Short mmCIF file of C-alpha atoms in Angstrom, two decimals:
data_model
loop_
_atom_site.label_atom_id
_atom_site.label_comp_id
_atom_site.label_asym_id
_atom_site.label_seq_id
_atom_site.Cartn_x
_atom_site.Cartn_y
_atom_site.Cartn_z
CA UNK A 1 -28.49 -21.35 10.39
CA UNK A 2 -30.92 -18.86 12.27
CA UNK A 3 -30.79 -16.86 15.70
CA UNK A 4 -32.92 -19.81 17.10
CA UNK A 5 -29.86 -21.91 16.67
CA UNK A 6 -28.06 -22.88 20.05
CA UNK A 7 -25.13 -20.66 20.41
CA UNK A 8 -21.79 -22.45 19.83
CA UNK A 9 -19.95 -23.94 22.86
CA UNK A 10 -17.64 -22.39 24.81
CA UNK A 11 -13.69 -22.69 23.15
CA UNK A 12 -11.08 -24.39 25.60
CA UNK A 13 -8.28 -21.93 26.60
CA UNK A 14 -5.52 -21.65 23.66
CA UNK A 15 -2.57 -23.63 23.92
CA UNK A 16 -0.45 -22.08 26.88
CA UNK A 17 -2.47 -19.46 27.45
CA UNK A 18 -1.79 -17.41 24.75
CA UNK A 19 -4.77 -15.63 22.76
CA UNK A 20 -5.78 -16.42 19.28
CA UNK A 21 -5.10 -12.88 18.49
CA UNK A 22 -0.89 -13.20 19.51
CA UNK A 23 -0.93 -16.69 18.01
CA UNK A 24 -1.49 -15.13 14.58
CA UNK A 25 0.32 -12.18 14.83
CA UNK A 26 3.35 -14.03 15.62
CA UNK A 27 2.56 -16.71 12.91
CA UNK A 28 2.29 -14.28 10.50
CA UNK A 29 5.27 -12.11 11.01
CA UNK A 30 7.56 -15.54 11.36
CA UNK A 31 6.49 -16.74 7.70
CA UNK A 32 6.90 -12.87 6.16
CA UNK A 33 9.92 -12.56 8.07
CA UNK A 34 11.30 -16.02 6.30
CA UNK A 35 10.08 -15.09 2.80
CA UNK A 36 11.25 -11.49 3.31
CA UNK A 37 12.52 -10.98 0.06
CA UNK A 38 8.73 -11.27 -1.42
CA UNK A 39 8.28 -7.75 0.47
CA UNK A 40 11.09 -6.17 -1.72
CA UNK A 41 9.51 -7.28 -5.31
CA UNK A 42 8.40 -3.21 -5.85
CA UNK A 43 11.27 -0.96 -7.09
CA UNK A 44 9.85 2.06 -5.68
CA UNK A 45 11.28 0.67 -2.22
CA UNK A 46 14.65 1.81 -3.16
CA UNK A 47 13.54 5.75 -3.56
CA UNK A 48 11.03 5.70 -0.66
CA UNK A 49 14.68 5.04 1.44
CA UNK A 50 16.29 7.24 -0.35
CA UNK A 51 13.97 10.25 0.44
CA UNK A 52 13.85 9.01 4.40
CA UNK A 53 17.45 9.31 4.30
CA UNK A 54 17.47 12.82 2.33
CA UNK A 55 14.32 14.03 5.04
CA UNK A 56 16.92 12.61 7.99
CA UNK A 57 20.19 14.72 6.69
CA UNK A 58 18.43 18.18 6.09
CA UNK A 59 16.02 17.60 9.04
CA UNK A 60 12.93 18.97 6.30
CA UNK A 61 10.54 17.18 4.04
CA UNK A 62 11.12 18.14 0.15
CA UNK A 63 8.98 20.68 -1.25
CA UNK A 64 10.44 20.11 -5.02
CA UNK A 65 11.91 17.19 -7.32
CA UNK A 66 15.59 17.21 -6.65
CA UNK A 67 16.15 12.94 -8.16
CA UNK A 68 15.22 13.22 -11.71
CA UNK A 69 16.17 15.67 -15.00
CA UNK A 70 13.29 15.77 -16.44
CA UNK A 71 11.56 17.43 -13.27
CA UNK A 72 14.07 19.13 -11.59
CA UNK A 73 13.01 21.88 -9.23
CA UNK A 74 9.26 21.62 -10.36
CA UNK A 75 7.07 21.46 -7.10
CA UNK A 76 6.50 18.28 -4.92
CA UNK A 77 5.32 17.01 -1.52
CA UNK A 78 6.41 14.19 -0.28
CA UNK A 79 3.14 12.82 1.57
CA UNK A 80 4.62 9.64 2.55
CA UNK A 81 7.63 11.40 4.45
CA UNK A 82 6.87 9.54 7.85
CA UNK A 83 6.97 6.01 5.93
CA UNK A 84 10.16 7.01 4.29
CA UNK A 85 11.75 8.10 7.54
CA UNK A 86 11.00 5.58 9.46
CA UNK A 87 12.21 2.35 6.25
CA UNK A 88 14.78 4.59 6.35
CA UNK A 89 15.83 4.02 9.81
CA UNK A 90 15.14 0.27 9.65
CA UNK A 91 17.35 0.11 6.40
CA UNK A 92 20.78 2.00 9.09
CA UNK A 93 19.48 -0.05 11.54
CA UNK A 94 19.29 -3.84 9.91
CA UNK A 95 20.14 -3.37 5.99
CA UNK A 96 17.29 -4.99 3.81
CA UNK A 97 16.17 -7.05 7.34
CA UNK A 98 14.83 -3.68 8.87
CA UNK A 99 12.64 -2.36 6.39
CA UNK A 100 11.31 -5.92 5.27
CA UNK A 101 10.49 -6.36 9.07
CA UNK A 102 9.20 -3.07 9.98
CA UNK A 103 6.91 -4.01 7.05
CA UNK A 104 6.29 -7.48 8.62
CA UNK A 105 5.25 -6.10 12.03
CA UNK A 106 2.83 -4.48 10.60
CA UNK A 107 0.87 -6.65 8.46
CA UNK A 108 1.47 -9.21 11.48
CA UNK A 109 -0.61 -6.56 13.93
CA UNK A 110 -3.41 -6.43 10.93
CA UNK A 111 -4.03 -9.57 11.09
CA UNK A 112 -3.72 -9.85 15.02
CA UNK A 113 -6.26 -6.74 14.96
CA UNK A 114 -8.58 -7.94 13.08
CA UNK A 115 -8.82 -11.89 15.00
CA UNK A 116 -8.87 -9.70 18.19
CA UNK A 117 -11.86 -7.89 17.33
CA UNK A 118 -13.92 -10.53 15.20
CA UNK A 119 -13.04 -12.76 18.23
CA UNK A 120 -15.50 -10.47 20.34
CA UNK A 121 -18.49 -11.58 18.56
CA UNK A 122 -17.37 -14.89 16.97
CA UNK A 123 -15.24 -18.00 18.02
CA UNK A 124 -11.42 -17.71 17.79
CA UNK A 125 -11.15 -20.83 15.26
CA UNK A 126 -13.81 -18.79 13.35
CA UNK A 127 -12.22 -15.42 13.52
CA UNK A 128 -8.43 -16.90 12.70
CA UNK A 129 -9.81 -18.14 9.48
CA UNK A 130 -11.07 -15.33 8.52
CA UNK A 131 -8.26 -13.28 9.32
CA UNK A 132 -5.96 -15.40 7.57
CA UNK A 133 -8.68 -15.25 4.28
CA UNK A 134 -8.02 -11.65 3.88
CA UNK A 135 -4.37 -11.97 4.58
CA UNK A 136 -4.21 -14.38 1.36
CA UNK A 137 -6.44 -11.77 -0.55
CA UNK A 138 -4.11 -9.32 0.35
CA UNK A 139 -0.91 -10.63 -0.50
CA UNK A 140 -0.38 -9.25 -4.34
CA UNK A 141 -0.30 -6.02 -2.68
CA UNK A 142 1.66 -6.38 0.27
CA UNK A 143 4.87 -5.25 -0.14
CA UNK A 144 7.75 -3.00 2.03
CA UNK A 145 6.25 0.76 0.99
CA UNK A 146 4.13 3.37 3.01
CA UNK A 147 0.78 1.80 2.73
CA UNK A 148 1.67 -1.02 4.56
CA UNK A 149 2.45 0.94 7.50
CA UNK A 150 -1.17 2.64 7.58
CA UNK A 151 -2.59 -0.73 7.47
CA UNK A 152 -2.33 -0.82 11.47
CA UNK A 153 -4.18 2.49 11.53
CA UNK A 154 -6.75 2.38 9.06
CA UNK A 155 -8.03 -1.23 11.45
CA UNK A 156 -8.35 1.10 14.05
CA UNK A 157 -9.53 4.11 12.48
CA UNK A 158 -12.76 1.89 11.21
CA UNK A 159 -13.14 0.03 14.53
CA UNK A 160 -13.48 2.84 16.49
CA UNK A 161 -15.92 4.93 13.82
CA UNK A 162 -18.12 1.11 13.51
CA UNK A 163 -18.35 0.93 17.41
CA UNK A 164 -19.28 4.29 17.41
CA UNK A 165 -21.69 3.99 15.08
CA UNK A 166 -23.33 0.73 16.70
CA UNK A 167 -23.36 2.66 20.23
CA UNK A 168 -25.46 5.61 18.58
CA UNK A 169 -23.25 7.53 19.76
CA UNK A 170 -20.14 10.23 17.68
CA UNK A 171 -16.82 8.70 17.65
CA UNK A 172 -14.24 10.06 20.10
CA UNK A 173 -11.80 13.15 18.85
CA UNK A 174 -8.96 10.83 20.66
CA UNK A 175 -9.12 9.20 17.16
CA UNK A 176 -8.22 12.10 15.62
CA UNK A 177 -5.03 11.43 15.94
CA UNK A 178 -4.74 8.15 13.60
CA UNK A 179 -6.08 10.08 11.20
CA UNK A 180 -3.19 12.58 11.10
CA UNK A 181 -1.19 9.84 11.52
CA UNK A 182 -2.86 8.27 8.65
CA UNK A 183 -1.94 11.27 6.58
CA UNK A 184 1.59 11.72 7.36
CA UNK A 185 2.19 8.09 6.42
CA UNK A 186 0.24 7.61 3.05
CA UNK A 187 -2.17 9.50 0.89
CA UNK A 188 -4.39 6.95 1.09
CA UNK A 189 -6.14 8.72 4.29
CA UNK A 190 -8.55 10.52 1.76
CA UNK A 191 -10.37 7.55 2.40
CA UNK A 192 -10.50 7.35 5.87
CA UNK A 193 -12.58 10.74 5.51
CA UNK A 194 -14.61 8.61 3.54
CA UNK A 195 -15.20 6.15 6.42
CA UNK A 196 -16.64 9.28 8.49
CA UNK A 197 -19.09 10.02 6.23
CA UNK A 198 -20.13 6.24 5.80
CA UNK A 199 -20.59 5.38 9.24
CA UNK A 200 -22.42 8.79 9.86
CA UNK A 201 -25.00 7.47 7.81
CA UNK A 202 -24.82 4.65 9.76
CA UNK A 203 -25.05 5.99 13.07
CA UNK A 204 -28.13 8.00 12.01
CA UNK A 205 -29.74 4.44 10.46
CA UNK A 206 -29.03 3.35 14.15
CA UNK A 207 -30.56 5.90 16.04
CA UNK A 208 -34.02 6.56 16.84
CA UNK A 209 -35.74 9.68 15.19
CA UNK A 210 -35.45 11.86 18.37
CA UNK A 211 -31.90 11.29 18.89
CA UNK A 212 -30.73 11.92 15.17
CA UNK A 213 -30.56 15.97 15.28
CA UNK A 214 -28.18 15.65 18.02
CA UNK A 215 -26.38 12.93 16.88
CA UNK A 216 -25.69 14.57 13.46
CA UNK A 217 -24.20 17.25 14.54
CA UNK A 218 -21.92 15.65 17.03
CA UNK A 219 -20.68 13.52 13.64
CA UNK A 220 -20.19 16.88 11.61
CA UNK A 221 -18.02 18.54 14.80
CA UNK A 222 -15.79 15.02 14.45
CA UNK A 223 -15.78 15.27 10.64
CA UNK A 224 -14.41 18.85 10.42
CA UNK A 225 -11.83 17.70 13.51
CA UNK A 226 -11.04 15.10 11.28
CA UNK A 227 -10.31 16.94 8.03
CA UNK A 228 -8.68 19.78 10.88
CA UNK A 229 -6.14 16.61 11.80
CA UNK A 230 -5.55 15.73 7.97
CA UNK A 231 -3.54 19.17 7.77
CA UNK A 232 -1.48 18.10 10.91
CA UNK A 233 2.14 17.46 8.67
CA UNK A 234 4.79 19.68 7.87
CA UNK A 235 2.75 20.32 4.41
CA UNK A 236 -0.27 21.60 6.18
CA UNK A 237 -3.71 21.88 3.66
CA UNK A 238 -1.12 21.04 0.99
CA UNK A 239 -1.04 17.44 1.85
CA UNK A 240 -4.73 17.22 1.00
CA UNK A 241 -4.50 18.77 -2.22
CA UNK A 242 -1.36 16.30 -3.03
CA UNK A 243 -3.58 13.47 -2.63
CA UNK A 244 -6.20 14.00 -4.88
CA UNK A 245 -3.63 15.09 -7.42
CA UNK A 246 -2.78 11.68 -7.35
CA UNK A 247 -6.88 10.66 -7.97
CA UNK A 248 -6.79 13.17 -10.86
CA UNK A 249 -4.06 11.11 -13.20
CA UNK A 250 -7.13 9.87 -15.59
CA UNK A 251 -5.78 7.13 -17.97
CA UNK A 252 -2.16 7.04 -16.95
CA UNK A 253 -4.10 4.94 -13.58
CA UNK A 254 -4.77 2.46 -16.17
CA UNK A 255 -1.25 1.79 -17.48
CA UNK A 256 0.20 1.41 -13.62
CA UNK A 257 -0.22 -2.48 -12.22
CA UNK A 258 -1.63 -1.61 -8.91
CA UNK A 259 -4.13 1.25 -10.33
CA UNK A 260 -5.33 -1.35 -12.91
CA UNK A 261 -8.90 -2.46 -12.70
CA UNK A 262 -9.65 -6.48 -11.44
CA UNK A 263 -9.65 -8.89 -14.88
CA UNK A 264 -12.26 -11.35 -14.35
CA UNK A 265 -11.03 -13.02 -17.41
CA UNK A 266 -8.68 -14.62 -14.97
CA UNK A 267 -9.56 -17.20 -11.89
CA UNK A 268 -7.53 -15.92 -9.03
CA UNK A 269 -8.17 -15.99 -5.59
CA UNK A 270 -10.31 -12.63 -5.36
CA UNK A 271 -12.43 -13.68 -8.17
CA UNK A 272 -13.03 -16.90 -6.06
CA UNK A 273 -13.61 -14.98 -2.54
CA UNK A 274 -16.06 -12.32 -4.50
CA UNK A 275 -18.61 -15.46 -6.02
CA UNK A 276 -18.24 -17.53 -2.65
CA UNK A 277 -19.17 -14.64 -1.27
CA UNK A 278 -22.40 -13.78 -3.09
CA UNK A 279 -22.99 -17.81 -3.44
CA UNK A 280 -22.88 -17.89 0.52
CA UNK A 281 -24.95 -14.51 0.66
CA UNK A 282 -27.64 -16.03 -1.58
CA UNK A 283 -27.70 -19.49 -0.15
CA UNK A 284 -27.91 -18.13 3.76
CA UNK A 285 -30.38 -15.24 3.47
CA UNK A 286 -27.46 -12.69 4.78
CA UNK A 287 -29.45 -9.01 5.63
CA UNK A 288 -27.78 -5.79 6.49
CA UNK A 289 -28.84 -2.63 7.16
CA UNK A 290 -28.59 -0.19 4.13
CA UNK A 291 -26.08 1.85 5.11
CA UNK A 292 -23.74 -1.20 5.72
CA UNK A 293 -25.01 -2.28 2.40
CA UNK A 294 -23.68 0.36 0.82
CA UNK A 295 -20.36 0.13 2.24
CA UNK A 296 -20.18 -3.14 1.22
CA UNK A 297 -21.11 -2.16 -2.08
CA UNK A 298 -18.72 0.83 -2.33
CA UNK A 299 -15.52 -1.74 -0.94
CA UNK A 300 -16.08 -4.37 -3.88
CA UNK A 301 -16.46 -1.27 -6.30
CA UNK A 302 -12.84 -0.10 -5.39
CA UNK A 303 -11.73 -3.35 -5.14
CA UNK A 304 -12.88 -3.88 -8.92
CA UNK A 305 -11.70 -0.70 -10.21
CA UNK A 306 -8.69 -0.97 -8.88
CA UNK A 307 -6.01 -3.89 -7.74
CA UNK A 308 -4.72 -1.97 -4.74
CA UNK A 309 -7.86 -2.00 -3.43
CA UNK A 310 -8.40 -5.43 -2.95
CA UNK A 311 -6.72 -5.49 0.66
CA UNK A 312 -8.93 -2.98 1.76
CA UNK A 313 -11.97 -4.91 0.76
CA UNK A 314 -10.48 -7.97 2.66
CA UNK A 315 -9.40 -6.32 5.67
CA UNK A 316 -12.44 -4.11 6.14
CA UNK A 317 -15.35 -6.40 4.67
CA UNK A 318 -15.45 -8.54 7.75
CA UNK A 319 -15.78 -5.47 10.07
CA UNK A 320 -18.75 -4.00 8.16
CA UNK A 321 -20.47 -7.72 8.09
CA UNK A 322 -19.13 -8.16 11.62
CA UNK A 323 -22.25 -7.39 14.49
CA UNK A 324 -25.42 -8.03 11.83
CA UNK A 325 -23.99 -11.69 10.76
CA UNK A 326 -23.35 -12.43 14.22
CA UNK A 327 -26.58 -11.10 15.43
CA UNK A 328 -28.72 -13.17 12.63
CA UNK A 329 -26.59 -16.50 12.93
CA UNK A 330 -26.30 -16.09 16.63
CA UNK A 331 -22.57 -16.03 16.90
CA UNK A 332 -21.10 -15.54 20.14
CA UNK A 333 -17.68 -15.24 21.20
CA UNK A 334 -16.07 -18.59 22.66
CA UNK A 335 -13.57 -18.02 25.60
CA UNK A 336 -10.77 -16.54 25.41
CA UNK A 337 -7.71 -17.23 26.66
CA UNK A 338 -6.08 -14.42 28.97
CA UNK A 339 -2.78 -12.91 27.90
CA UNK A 340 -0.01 -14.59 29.85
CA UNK A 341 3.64 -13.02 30.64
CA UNK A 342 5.85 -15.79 30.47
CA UNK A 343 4.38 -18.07 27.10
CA UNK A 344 3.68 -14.27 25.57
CA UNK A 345 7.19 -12.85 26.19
CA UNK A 346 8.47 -16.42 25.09
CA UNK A 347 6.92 -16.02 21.89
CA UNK A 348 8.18 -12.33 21.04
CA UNK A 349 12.17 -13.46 22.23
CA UNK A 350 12.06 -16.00 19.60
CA UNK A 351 10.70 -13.74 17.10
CA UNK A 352 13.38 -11.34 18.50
CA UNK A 353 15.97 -13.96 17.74
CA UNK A 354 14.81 -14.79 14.32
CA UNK A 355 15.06 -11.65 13.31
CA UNK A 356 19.10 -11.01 14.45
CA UNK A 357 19.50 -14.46 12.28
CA UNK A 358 17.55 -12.94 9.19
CA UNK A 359 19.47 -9.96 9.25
CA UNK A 360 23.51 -11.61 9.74
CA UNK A 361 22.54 -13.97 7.27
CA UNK A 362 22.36 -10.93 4.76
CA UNK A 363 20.06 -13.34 2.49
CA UNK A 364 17.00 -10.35 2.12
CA UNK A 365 17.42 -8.34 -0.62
CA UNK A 366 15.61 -6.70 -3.62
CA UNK A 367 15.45 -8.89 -6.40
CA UNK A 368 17.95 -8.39 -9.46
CA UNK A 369 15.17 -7.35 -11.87
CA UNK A 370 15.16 -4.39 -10.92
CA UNK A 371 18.44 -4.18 -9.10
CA UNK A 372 20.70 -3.67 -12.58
CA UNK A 373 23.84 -2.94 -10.29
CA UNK A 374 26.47 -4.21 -13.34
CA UNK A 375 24.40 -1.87 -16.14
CA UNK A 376 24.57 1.48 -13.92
CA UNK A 377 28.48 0.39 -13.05
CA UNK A 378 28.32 0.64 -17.13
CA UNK A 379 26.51 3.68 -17.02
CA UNK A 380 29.13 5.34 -14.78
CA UNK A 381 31.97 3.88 -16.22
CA UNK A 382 31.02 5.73 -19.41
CA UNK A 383 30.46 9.20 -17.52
CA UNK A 384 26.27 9.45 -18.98
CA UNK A 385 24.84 12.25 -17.90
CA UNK A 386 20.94 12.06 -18.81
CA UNK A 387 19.73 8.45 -19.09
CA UNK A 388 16.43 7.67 -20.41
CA UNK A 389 15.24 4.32 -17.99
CA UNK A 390 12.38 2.34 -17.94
CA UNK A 391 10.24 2.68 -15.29
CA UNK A 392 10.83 -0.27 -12.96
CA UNK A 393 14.96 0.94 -12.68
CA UNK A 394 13.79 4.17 -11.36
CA UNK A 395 14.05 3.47 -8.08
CA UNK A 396 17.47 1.63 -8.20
CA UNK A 397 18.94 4.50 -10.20
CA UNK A 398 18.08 7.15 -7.33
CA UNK A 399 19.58 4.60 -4.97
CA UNK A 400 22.85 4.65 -7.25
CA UNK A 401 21.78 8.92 -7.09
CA UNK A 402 21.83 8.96 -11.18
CA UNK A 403 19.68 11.63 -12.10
CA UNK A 404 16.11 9.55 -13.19
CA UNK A 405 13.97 10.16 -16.38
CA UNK A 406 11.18 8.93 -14.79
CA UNK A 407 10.44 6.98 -11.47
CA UNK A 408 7.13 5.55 -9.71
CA UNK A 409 6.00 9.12 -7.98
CA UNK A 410 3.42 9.17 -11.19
CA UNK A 411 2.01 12.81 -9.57
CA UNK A 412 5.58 14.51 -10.34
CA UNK A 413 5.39 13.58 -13.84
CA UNK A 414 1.64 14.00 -14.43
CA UNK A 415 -0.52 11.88 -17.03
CA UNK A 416 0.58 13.69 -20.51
CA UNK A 417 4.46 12.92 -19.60
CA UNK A 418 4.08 9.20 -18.49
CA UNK A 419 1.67 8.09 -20.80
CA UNK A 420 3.44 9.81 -23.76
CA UNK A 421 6.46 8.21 -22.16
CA UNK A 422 4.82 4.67 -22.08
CA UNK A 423 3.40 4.85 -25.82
CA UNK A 424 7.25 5.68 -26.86
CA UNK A 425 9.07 2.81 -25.23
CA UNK A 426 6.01 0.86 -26.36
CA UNK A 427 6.75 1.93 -30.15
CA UNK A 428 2.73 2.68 -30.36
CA UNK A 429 4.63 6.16 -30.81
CA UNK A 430 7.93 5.26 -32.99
CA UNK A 431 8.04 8.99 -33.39
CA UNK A 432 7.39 10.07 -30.14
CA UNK A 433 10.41 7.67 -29.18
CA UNK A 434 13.21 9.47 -31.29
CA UNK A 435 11.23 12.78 -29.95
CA UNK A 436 12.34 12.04 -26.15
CA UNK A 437 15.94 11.20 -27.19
CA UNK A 438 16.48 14.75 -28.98
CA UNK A 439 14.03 16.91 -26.73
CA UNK A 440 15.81 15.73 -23.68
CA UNK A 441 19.48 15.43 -24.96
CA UNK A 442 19.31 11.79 -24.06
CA UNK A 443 23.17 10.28 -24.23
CA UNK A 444 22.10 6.59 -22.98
CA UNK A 445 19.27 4.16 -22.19
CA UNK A 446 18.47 1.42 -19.99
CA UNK A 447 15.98 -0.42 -20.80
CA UNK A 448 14.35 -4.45 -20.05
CA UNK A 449 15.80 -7.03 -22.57
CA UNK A 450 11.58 -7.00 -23.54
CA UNK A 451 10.80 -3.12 -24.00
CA UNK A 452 10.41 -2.84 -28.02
CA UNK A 453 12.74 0.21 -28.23
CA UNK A 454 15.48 -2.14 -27.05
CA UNK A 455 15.30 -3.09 -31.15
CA UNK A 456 14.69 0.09 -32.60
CA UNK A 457 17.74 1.07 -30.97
CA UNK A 458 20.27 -1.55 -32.20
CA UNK A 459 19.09 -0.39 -35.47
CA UNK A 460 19.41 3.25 -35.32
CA UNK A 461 22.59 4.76 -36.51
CA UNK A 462 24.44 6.77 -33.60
CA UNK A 463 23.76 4.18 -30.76
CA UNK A 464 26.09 1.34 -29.76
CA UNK A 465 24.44 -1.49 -27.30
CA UNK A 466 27.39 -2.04 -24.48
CA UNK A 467 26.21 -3.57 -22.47
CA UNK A 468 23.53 -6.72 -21.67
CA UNK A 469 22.21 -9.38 -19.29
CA UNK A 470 19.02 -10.71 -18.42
CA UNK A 471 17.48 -7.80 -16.66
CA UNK A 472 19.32 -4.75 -18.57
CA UNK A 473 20.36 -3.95 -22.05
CA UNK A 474 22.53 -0.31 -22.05
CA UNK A 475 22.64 1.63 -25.33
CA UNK A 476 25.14 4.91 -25.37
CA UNK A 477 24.86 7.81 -27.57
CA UNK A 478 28.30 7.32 -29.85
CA UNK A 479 27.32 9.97 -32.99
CA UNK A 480 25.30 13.12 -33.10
#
């Protein structure tokens, strides 16, 4: 296809009036509404609601550990606090439904964002299936915690800086305020500073030689606003420095799931989207500027370093690629339907009443993997005072409030700790294993029926297994 190809025809009006863009939204939040339980599969949902509630009783944000022993009273920021407060409020609200939907509504307006604004320069049908690409990329990683909420945002943020850039003109400081948004929700919004920087570059590519001067300092006045806004939150500068704390863990990143680089050893759905992608590159004669090469270049680099990063590839890729695909292939947008009040508010009362079914039907919940509710009634039963867990109960035992050993918030505990911690339980370390149960007085353990020390344990004089089922096995201290 080339730009001397006649433009595509002109789309009928969507079925009763309703846009493409609501369509999917609704679509979307329907099916994760149903299959709710698939946003609860992450432990760490359990002590993200059990800090919102903490920040909600004592009307502050924490400013040290105060949920495990092993920490207790060392420093730490909660940078998610907003997140927590708010899944929090939809837990009192709706039980499991609320924060499972908050989570839903969210996700729902990505994907409604993003057909919205590829459906500007592209046909509907076109910018649906897109939409609904990176919403399959994305899944592995969507789940009920803070970074699902920024997912809104971080659409926006990069709109606004990409039609900045593509105007030649700086972006306006009424964006600042997603950014501090950004930053009061999830860490992650290091990387929407990033995003300035990139599209600066862009914006300069864009601009003629005499406007550039100008125009680069107009994008250094919005980048310092922007880094101003980051220190908006009741940790101030702190909140920066917390997030690249959590940049700085070195190899404990590659012993956690999500921080894990992408195995191409494996044929998943990314791998598949990453060589179509190139394939249809190649085969099409695709051009971009250089600055929106480089982006492209730097999202597939974080995308293979890390697994969480795969969403952001798919939600942002089709942005960058947006205006200079659908300038070469002459795309243009078909039309659209306009927003009608009566199918529109139709729509959002039967999403309404799903939800009030979800929720008195009670049948969302976190799964019982890492929900050991009959091993902690064990645990209490025999009075334990400093449990040594594995990692995925952490969360489930601050929901119980029994003091943790260790939990998912990886920057308390630092990289010596956990990955000492993780060779012990893994008996690389059989040594380092006995270590943690004298060092820290340990008087019993919960551990998965498949974490090796499980066996060292029912062979080492002085502990007693009491208790076990498919998700827990409970060992208590019975000699000295």
């Amino acid at each position: 296809m080339s730009s001397e190809t006649a433009t595509i025809p002109r789309e009928r009006a969507s079925v009763f009036e309703v846009p493409a863009w609501l369509w999917m939204g609704c679509g979307v939040y329907g099916l994760l509404l149903v299959t709710g339980s698939q946003l609860l599969v992450d432990s760490d949902t359990y002590w993200q609601i059990a800090i919102g509630r903490w920040i909600l009783d004592h009307g502050a944000v924490p400013s040290v550990d105060i949920y495990s022993f092993t920490r207790a009273g060392e420093q730490w920021m909660s940078s998610s606090w907003l997140a927590q407060v708010l899944y929090a409020k939809a837990y009192d609200l709706a039980g499991w439904t609320g924060p499972v939907a908050l989570a839903a509504i969210c996700i729902a307006t990505v994907c409604a964002q993003l057909t919205a604004i590829l459906g500007r320069k592209m046909p509907a049908t076109y910018a649906s299936v897109v939409a609904l690409a990176a919403l399959e990329l994305s899944t592995g990683h969507l789940l009920a915690r803070p970074h699902v909420l920024v997912l809104p945002v971080m659409i926006a943020w990069t709109n606004g800086l990409m039609t900045a850039s593509e105007r030649r003109e700086p972006p306006s400081f009424w964006l600042l305020p997603l950014i501090a948004l950004w930053t009061n929700l999830h860490g992650g919004f290091l990387f929407g500073l990033v995003l300035v920087g990139a599209f600066a570059l862009d914006a300069m590519w864009n601009a003629t030689s005499a406007q550039r001067p100008s125009l680069a300092l107009r994008w250094i006045a919005f980048g310092i606003g922007a880094l101003a806004a980051c220190c908006v939150t009741p940790y101030g500068w702190g909140s920066i420095l917390a997030a690249l704390k959590i940049l700085g863990l070195g190899e404990l990143l590659r012993l956690i799931g999500e921080w894990m680089p992408v195995d191409f050893g494996r044929f998943g759905a990314f791998q598949l989207a990453v060589l179509a992608l190139i394939g249809a590159a190649l085969s099409s004669g695709v051009r971009l500027p250089p600055p929106r090469v480089a982006l492209v270049l730097g999202l597939l680099y974080m995308a293979l370093s890390h697994v969480r990063n795969v969403e952001i590839f798919a939600l942002l890729l089709p942005l960058v690629v947006l205006a200079p695909v659908a300038t070469q292939f002459g795309l243009q947008a078909a039309g659209v339907a306009r927003l009608r009040a009566v199918p529109a508010v139709a729509l959002l009362a039967a999403l309404c009443a799903l939800t009030s079914a979800v929720a008195m039907s009670a049948r969302i919940a976190p799964p019982a993997v890492q929900s050991p509710a009959a091993a902690v009634d064990v645990l209490k039963a025999y009075n334990v005072k400093r449990v040594l867990n594995d990692l995925p109960f952490g969360g489930y035992l601050i929901w119980r409030q029994v003091p943790v050993f260790v939990d998912g918030r990886a920057e308390l505990y630092g990289e010596t700790f956990d990955v000492a911690y993780y060779r012990a339980l893994q008996l690389k370390d059989v040594d380092g294993f006995i270590g943690l149960l004298r060092t820290y007085d340990i008087d019993a353990v919960l551990l998965q029926p498949s974490t090796p020390a499980v066996q060292l344990l029912d062979r080492t004089a002085g502990w007693q297994r009491v208790y076990t089922d498919d998700n827990a096995v409970v060992h208590v201290r019975v000699a000295n």
